[in-house]
Tab-separated table of C-alpha atoms and ligand atoms in Angstrom:
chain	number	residue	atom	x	y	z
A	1	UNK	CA	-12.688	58.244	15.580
A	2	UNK	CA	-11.382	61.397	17.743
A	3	UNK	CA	-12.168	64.039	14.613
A	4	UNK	CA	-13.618	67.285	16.087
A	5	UNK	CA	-15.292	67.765	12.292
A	6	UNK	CA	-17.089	64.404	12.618
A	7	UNK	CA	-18.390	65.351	15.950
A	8	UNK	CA	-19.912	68.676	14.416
A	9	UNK	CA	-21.740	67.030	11.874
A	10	UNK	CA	-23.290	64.179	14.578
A	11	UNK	CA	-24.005	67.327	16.472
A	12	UNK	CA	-21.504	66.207	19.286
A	13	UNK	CA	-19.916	69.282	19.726
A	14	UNK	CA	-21.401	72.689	18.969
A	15	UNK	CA	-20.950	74.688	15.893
A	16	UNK	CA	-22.742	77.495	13.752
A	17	UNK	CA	-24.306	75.554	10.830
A	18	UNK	CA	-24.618	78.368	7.861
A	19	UNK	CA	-25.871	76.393	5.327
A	20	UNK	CA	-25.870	72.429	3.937
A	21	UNK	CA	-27.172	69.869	1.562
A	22	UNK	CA	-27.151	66.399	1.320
A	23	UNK	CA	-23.374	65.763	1.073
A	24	UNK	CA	-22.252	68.152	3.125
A	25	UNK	CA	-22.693	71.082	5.984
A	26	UNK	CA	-21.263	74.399	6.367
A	27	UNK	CA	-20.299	76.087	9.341
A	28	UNK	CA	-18.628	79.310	10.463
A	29	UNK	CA	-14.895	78.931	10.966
A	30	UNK	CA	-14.671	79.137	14.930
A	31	UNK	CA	-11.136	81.629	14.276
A	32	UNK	CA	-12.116	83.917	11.383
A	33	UNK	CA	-9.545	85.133	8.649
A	34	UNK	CA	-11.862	87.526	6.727
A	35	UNK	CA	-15.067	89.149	7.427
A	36	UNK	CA	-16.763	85.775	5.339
A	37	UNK	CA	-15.075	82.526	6.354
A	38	UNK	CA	-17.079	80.002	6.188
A	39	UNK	CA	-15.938	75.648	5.948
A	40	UNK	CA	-17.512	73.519	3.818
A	41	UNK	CA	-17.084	69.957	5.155
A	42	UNK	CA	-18.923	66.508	3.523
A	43	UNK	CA	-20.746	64.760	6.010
A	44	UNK	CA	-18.838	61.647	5.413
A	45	UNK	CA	-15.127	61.564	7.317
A	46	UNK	CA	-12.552	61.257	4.966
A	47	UNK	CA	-9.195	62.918	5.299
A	48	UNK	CA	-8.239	64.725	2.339
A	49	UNK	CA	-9.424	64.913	-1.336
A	50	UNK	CA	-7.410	62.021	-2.862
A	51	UNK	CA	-10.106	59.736	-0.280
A	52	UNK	CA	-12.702	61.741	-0.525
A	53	UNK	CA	-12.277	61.179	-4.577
A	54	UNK	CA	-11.654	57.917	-4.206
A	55	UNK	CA	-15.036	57.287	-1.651
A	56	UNK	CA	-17.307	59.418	-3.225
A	57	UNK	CA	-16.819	60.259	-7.110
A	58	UNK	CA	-18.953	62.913	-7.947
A	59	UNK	CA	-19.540	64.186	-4.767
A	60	UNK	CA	-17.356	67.085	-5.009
A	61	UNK	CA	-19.773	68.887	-6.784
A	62	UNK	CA	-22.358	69.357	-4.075
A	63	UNK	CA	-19.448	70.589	-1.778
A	64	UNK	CA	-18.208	73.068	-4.317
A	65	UNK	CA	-22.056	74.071	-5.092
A	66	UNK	CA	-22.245	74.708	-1.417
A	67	UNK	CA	-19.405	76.799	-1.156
A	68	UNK	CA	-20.294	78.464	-4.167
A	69	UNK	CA	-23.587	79.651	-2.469
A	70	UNK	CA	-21.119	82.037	0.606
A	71	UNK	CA	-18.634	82.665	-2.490
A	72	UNK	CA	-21.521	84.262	-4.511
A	73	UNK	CA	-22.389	86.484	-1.600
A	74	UNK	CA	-19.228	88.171	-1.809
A	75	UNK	CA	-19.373	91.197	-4.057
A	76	UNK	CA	-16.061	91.546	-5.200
A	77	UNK	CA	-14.913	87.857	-5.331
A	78	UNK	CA	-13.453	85.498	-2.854
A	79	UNK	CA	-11.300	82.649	-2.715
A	80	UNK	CA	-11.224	78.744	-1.760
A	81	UNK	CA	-8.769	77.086	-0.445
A	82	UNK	CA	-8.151	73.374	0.312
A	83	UNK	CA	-5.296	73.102	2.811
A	84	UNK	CA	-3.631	69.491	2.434
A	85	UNK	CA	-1.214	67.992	4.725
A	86	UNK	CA	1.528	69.634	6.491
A	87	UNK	CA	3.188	71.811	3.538
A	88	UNK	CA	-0.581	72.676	3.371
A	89	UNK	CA	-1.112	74.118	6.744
A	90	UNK	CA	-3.741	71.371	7.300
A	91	UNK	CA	-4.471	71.258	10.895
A	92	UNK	CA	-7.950	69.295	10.647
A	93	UNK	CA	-7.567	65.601	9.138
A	94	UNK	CA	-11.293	66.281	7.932
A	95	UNK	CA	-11.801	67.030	4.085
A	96	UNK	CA	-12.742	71.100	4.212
A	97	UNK	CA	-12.793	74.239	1.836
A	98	UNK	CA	-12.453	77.315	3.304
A	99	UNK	CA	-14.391	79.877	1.545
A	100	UNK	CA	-13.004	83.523	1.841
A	101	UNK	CA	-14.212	87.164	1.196
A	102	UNK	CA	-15.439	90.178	2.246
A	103	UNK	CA	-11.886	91.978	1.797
A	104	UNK	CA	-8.825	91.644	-0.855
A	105	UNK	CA	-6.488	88.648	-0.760
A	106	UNK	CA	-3.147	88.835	-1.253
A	107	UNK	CA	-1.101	86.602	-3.511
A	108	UNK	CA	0.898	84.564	-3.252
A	109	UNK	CA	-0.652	83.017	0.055
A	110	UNK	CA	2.304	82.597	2.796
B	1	5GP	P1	-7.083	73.859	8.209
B	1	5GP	O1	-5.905	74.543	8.839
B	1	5GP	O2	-7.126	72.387	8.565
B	1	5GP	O3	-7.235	74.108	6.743
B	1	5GP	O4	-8.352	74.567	8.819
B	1	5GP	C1	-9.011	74.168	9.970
B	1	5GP	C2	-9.973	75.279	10.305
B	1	5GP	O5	-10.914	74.787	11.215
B	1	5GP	C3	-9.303	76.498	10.951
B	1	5GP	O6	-9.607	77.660	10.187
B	1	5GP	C4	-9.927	76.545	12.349
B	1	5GP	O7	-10.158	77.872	12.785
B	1	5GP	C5	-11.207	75.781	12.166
B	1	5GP	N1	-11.648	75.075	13.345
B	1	5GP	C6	-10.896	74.272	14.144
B	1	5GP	N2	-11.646	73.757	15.122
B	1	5GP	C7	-12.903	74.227	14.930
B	1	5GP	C8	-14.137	74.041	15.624
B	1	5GP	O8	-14.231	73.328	16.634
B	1	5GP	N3	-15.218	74.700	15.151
B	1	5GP	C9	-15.160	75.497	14.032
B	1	5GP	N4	-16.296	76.103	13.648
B	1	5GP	N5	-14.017	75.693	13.355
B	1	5GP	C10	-12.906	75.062	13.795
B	2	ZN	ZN1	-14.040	63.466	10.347
C-alpha cells in the first residue's frame, strides 16, 4: 500500500518520532500550523475512524491518551482535530489527530 503514514511507522521514510505507545506513534507535523503540532497516528493503516472503530474497538483510547500527553503540555489549552474526507480537508488516507497549541485558535475553523 502507497501510504506515506504507513511508511513512517515501518521506518521507510524519515520522520521526527515525539512520543508513542503500543497502538500508536507520534510525530511532528512536517508543515507546522502552531508552535505545537504534533500527529498522532495508530500503527495499524486504516483510513479514517469509522475503520479504525470498526478494526480496533477500544483502541482509540491509547491514541487519545497519546495526544493527550502534547495537549497537556500546552499551558493555555489546545485543540484536536480529526480531518475526515474531502469536506474535512483530509489529505492523508491514514487515521491521524492533529494536536494543536502553543497560541489561540480561532473559531469557527475555515
Ligand atoms: P490532513 O490534512 O490529512 O488532516 O493532515 C495531514 C498532515 O500530515 C498535514 O498537516 C501535513 O503537513 C502532514 N504531513 C504530510 N506528509 C507528511 C510527512 O511526510 N511527514 C510528516 N511529519 N508530516 C506530514
Ligand atoms: Zn497507512
Amino acid at each position: 500500500m502507497n501510504c506515506i503514514f504507513c511508511k513512517i511507522v515501518a521506518g521507510e521514510i524519515p520522520a521526527t518520532i515525539v512520543g508513542e505507545n503500543d497502538e500508536a506513534i507520534a510525530i511532528a507535523d512536517l508543515n507546522p500550523m502552531a508552535p505545537t503540532h504534533v500527529l498522532v497516528l495508530p500503527r495499524r493503516h486504516a483510513p479514517n475512524l469509522a475503520v479504525y472503530r470498526r478494526e480496533r474497538p477500544g483502541g482509540l483510547d491509547a491514541i487519545f491518551a497519546l495526544a493527550s500527553e502534547f495537549g497537556e503540555g500546552c499551558e493555555n489549552g489546545y485543540r484536536f482535530v480529526v480531518n475526515t474526507g474531502p469536506d474535512g480537508g483530509q489529505t492523508v488516507d491514514h487515521l491521524h489527530v492533529h494536536v494543536l497549541g502553543g497560541r489561540a485558535m480561532q473559531w469557527p475553523p475555515g
